[in-house]
XYZ file of C-alpha atoms in Angstrom:
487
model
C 53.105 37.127 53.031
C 50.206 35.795 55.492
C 51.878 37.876 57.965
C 51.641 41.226 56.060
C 47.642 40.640 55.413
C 45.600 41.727 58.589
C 42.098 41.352 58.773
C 40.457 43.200 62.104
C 38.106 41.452 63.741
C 36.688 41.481 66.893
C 38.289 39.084 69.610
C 42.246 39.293 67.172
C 43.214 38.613 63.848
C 43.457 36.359 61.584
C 45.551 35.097 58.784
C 45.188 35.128 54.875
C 44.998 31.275 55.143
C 41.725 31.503 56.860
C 40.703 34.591 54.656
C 40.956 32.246 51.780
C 38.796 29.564 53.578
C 36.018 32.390 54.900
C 35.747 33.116 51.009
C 35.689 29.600 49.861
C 32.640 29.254 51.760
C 30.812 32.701 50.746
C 31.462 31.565 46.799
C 29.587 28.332 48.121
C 27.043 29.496 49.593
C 26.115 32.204 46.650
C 26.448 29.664 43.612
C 24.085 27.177 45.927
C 21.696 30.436 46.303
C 21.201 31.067 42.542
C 18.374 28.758 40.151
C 21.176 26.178 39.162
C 18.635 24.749 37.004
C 17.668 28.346 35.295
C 20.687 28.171 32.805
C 20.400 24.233 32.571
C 16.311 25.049 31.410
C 17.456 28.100 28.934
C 20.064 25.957 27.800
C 17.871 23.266 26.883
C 15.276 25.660 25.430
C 17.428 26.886 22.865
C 18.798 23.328 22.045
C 15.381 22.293 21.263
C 14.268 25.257 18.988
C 17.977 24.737 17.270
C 16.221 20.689 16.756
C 13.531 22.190 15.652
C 14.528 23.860 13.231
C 17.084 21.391 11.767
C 14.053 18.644 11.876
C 12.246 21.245 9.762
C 14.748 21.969 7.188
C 15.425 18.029 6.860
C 11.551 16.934 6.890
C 9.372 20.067 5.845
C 6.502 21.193 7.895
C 7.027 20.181 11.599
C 4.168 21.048 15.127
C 0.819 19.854 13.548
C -0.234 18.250 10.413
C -4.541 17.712 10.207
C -7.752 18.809 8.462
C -6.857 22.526 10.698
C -3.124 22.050 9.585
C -3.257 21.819 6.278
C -3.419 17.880 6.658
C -5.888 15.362 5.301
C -9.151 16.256 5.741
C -11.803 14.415 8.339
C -9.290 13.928 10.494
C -8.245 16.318 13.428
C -6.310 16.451 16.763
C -8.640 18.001 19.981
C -7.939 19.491 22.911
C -6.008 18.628 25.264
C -3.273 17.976 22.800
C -4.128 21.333 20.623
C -4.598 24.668 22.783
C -8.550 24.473 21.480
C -10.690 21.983 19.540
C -10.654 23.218 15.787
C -13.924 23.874 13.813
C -15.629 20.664 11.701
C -18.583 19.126 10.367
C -18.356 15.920 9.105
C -19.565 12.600 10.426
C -17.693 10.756 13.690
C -16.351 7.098 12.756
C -15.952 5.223 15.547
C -15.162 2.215 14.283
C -11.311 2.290 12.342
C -8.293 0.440 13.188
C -5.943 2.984 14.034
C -2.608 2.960 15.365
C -0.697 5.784 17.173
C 3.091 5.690 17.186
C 5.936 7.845 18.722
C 9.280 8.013 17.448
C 12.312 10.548 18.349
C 13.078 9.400 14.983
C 11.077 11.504 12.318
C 11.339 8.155 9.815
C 10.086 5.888 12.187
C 12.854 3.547 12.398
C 13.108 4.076 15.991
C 9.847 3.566 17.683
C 9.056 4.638 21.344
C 5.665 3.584 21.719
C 2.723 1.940 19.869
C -0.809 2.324 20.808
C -3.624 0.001 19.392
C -7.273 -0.519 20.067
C -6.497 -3.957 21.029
C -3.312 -3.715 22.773
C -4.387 -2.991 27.203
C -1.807 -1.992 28.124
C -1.437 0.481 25.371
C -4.605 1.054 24.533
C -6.501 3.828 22.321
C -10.478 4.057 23.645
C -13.169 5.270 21.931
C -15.731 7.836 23.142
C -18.653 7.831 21.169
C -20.212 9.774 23.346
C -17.791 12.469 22.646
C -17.007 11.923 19.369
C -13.181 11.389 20.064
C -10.540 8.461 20.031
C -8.318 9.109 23.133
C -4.449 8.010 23.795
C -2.466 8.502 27.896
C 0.970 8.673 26.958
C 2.739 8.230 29.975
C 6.201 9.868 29.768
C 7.603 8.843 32.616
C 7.084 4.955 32.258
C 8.180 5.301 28.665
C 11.497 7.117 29.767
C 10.450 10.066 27.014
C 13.856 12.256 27.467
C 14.089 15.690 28.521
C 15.258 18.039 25.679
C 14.409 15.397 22.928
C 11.313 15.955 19.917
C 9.255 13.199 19.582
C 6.657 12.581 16.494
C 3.588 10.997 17.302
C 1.425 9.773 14.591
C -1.718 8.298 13.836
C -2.001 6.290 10.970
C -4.433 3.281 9.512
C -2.639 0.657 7.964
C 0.027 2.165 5.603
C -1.543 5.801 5.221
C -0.081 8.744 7.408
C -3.462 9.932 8.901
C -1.815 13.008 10.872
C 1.146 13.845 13.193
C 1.796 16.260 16.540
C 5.021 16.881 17.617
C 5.815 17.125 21.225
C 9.239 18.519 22.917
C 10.266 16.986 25.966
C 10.637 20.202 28.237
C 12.002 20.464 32.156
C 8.743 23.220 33.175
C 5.990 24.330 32.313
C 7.034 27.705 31.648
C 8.998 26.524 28.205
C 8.102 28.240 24.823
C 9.453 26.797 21.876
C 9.119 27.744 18.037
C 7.738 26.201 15.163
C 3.928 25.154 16.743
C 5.721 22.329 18.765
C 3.657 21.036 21.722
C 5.042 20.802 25.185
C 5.062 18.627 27.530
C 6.919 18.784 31.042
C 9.485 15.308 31.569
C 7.297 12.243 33.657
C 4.196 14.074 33.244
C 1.688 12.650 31.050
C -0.036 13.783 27.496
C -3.472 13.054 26.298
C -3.585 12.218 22.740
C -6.686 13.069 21.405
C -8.233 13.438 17.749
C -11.158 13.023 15.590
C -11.727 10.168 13.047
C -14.883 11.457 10.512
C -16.467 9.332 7.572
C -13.796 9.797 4.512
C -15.429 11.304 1.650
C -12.299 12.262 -0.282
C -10.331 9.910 -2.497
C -7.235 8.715 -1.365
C -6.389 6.303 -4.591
C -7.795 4.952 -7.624
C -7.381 1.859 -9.357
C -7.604 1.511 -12.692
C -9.147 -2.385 -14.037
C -8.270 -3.989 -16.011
C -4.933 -2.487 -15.362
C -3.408 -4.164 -18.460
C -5.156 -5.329 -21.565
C -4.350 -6.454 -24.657
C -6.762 -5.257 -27.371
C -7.334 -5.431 -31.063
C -7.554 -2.359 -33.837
C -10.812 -1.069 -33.277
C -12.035 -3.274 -30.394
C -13.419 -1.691 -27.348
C -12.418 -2.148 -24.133
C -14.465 -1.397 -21.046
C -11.951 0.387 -18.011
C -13.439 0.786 -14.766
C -12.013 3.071 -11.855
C -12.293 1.947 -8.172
C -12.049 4.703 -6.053
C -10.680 4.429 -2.324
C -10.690 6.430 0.552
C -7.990 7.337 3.318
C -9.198 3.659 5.208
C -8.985 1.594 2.199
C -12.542 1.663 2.134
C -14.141 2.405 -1.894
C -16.295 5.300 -2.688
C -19.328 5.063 -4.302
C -20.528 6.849 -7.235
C -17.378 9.291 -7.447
C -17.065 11.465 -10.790
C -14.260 10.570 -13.062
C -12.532 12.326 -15.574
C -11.109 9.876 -18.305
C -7.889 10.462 -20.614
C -5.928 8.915 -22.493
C -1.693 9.406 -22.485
C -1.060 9.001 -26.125
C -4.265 9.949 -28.219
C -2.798 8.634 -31.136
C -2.374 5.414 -30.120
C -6.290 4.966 -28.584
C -9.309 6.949 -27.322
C -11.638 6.865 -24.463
C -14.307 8.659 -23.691
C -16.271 9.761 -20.635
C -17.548 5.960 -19.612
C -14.097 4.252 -19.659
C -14.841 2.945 -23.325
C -11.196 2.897 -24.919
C -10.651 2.345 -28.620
C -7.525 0.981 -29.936
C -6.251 3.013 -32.744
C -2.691 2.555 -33.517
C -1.597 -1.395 -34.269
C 1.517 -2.446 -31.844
C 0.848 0.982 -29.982
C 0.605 0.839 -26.040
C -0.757 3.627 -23.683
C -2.093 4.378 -20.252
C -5.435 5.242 -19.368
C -6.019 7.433 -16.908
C -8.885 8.338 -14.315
C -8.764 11.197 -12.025
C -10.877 12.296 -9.030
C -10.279 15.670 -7.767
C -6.494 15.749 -7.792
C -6.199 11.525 -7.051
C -4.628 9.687 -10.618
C -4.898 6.038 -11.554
C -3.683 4.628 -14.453
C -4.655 0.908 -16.601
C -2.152 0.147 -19.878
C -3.650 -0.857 -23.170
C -1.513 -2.297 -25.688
C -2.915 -2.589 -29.472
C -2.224 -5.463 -31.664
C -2.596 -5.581 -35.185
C -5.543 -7.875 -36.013
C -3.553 -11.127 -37.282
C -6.165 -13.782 -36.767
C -7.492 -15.846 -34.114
C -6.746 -19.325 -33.811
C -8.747 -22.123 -31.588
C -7.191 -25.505 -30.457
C -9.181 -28.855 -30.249
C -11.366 -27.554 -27.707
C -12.125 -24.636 -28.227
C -9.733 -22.497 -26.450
C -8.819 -19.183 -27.910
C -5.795 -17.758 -28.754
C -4.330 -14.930 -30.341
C -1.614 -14.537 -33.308
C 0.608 -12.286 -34.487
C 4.234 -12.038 -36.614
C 7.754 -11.883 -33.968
C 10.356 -11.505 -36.600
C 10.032 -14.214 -39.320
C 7.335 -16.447 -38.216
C 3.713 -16.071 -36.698
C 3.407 -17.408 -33.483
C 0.838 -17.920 -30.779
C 0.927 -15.288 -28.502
C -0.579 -17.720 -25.550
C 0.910 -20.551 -23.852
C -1.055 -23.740 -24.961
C -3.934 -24.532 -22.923
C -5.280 -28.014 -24.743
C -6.364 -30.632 -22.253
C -6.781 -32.731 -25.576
C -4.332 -34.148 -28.591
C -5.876 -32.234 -31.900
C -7.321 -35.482 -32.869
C -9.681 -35.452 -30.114
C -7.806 -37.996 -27.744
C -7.920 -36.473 -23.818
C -4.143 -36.118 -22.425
C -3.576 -38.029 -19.060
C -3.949 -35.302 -16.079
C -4.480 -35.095 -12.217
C -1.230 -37.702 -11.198
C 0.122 -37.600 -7.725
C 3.913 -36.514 -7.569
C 5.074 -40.614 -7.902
C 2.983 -41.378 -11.154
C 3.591 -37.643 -12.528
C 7.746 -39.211 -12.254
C 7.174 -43.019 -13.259
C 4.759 -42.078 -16.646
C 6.359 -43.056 -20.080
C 3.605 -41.547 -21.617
C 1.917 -37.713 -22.505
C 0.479 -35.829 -19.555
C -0.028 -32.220 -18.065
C -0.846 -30.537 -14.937
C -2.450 -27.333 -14.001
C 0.038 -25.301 -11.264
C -0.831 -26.783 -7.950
C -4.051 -28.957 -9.239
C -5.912 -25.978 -10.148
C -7.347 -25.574 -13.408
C -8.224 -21.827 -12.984
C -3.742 -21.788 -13.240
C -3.948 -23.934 -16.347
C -6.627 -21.489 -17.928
C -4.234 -18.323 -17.172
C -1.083 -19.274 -17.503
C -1.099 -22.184 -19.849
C -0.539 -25.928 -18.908
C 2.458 -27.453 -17.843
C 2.923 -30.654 -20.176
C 5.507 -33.164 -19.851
C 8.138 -34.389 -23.109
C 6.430 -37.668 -23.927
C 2.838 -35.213 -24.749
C 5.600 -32.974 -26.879
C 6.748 -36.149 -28.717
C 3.179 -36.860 -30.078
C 3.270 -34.086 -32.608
C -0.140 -33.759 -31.950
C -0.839 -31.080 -29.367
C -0.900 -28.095 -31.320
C -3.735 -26.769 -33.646
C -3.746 -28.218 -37.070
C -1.648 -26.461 -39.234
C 0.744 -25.372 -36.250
C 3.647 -26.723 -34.138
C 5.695 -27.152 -30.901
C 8.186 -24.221 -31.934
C 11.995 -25.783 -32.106
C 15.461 -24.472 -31.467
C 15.931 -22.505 -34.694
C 12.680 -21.028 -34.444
C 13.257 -19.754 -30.356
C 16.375 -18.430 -31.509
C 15.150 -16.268 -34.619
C 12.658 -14.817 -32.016
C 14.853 -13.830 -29.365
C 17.437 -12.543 -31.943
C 14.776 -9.828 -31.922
C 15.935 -8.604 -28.769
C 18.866 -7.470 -29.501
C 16.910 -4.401 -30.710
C 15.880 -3.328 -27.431
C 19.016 -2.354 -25.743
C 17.064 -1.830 -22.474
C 16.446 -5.467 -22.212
C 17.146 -7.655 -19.367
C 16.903 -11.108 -18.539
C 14.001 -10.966 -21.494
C 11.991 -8.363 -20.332
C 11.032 -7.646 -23.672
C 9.121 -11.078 -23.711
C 7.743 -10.800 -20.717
C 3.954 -9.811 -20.091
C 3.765 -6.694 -17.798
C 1.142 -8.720 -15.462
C 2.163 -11.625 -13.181
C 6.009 -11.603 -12.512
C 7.405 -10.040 -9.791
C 8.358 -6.479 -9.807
C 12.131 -6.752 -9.868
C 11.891 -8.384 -13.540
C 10.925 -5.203 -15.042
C 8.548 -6.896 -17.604
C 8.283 -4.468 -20.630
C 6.760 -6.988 -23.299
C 8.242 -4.921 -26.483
C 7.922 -7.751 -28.551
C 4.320 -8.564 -27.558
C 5.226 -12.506 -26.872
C 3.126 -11.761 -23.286
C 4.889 -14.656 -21.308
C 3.308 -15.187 -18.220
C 5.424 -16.681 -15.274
C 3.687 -20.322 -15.324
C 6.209 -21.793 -13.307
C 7.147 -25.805 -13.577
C 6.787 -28.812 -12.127
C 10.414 -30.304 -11.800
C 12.031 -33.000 -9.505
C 12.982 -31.106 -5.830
C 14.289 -33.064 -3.266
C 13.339 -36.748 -4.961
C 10.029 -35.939 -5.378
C 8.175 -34.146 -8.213
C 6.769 -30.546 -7.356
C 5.345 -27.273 -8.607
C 7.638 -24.775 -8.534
C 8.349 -20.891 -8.925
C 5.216 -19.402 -9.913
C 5.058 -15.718 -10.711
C 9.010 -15.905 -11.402
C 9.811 -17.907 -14.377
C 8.470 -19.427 -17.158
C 9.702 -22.846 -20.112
C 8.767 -24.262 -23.068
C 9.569 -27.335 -24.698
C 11.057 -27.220 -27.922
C 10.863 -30.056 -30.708
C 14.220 -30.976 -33.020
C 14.680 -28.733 -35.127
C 15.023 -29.234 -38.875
C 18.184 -26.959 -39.051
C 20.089 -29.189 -36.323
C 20.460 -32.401 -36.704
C 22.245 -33.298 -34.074
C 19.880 -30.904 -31.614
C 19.299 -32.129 -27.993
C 15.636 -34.005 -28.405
C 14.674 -32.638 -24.633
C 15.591 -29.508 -24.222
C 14.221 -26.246 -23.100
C 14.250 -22.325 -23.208
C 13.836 -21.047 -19.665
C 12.943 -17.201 -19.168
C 13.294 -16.289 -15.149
C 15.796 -13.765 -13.673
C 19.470 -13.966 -14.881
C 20.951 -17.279 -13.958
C 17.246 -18.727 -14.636
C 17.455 -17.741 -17.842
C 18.888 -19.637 -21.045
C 18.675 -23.428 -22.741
C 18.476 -26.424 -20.602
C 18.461 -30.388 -20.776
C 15.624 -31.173 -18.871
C 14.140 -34.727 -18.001
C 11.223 -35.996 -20.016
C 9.061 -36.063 -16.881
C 9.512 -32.272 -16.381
C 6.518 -29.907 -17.124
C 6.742 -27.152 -18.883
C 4.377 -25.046 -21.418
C 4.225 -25.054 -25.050
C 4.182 -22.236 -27.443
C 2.846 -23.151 -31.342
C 4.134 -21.522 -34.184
C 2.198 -21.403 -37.794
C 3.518 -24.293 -39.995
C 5.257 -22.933 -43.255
């Protein structure tokens, strides 16, 4: 067949075997003449306005959030990093400890870079002069990949101040969607915004945020109002209300009037469109009871019997006589005799959460009020028989105050018993020590008269599921004390 193809030329002829090479080369020579890198760039274009648009359906808003962008306000990105500085009026603060992070990763789990005021080599500066905190982002020494969208934020410590978004493009000539900002591969970006003096509130907190109050007492809530910076705003208006209006009032200075007995509500203070919320809880007025020296305590009916609704803070026997304190770990194990400690040593624990006494103080009989006693056995267990009407219940949370333990307990305190999470002080490791503050609680319980044969040291332990139940404990173990009314 190469013989039937003839291709004139001058100086003879030549075969189809060397037509097929003279063609090879043309084809060469015309892909090498075309923009190889024109498709790659549209190519890469598109890709990025197809991320763009998936980052926006799985985030929300995507280019620029800031006081221009509907972001918070006071705080803006400048040029070079928007196309022109945007119009505002407030007051330059030079002097917050921002952060700026990057992340391909619109959750942050990923980060690229971090940028501090402290950090040199990655280091934010300050222009007072003009007004402006400034950030080089280097894209070629961070390896920033082409066709990729990277967030960068700013933020001061937990709060989301702003964020740009920036697409990784191969020339200058790229237009993307969605307000993204460009920036060609190994060139560099200035970062570059505006911190101003935060007027607006950012969150409000509510004190006391839980109270216990009587029928008719009032209660004095307060409102702390911060800013974006965690710093607190003076003077702000508030507008008081109160959740359940049937179970208290308040009016217009944070005075709150209990008006329903074993009713509990939230408070609530608002500034602009910023909430914060307290919890009152109303107890019917049962009495008030004082120990030996003088400390107060509240009362009130759980089931059958009245109890005190306070661990027992007595530093004294009700005859007067002062109960051994202060022992190192040895003598707190060795003593055959009453004593208590505060948690750790410090007294301001003992006056919160109640003191930790040891079984010889129980076996006195003297270390509640007169006319009141160490509850027992029989008596715990008619209490927490009560539970069983709150089906949402869990590991006690219906005892449990709603200040003080840890969040995972879910503290609902249904029953109003308000147990605080004292901790203990119980043998570790040979040696006595104080032990699991803020996530479980004891209490000693005397013999009870409806068991004879009932353990003489035993206690009931509320914690967090296996925590939680009776327990032989030794007599040098501290624990608190709750009193109950004598018949």
């Amino acid at each position: 067949m190469e013989n039937l193809i003839k291709v004139f030329k001058k100086g003879g002829l030549i075969t189809m075997k060397k037509v097929k090479f003279y063609f090879a080369i043309v084809l060469t020579i015309t892909v090498s003449a075309c923009s190889e890198s024109m498709f790659q760039d549209d190519n890469i274009n598109d890709d990025l306005n197809l991320l763009s648009q998936s980052l926006e359906n799985k985030f929300g808003k995507i280019g620029i959030s800031d006081a221009a962008n509907e972001g918070i306000d006071e705080f803006y990105f400048l040029s070079p990093t928007v196309t022109k500085n945007p119009k505002f009026s407030g007051k330059f603060h030079p002097n917050l400890p921002t952060v700026v992070e990057i992340s391909d990763d619109f959750e942050f789990k990923r980060i690229h870079q971090v940028f501090t005021r402290e950090d040199p080599a990655n280091k934010i500066t300050v222009s007072e002069e003009d007004e402006r905190y400034v950030v080089i982002w280097d894209t070629f020494k961070s390896k920033a990949e082409k066709g990729k969208i990277y967030r960068v934020r700013v933020r001061i410590g937990e709060k989301e101040m702003g964020f740009v978004d920036v697409a990784i493009v191969p020339n200058a000539s790229s237009k993307l969607k969605n307000n993204l900002i460009t920036v060609v591969q190994n060139e560099t970006l200035r970062i570059v915004y505006r911190l101003e003096d935060k007027t607006c509130p950012a969150r409000i907190k509510v004190l006391p945020e839980y109270v216990k109050a009587y029928l008719g007492q009032e209660i004095q809530f307060k409102a702390v109002v911060y800013n974006f910076y965690g710093e607190i705003l003076e003077n702000q208006k508030i507008n008081w209300s109160v959740y359940n209006e049937d179970v208290a009032s308040v009016n217009q200075n944070g005075i709150v009037v209990g008006k329903m007995p074993r009713g509990e509500t939230s408070i609530h203070a608002k500034s602009f469109e910023v909430l914060g919320y307290g919890v009152i809880s109303i107890k019917e007025i049962f009495g008030i009871v004082f120990d030996i020296e003088g400390n107060e305590y509240t009362m009130d009916r759980i089931g059958d019997e009245i109890w005190l609704l306070e661990n027992l803070k007595t530093t004294r026997y009700n005859d007067g006589t002062p109960i051994l304190t202060r022992l190192s770990p040895e003598e707190w194990g060795s003593i055959k005799e009453g004593a208590y400690s505060d948690y750790d040593d410090n007294p301001a624990n003992g006056k919160f959460y109640g003191r930790l006494y040891n079984e010889f103080a129980i076996r006195t009989g003297k270390l509640c009020p007169v006319g009141w006693h160490v509850a027992d056995l029989y008596e715990y267990g008619l209490m927490t028989d009560i539970l069983t009407e709150f089906p949402d219940n869990i590991s006690g949370s219906a005892l449990k105050s709603k200040i003080g333990w840890a969040a995972y307990h879910k503290a609902t305190n249904e029953t109003g018993f308000s147990a605080l999470p004292s901790g203990r002080r119980i043998m570790i490791d040979e040696i006595y020590r104080f032990d699991k503050l803020g996530e479980l609680t004891g209490w000693w319980m005397t013999e009870s008269n409806q068991f004879t044969n009932s353990p003489k040291n035993q206690v009931i332990q509320l914690g967090w599921h296996e925590d939680t139940g009776l327990y032989e404990r030794s007599f040098n173990d501290g624990y608190c004390v709750r009193c109950v009314r004598d018949e």
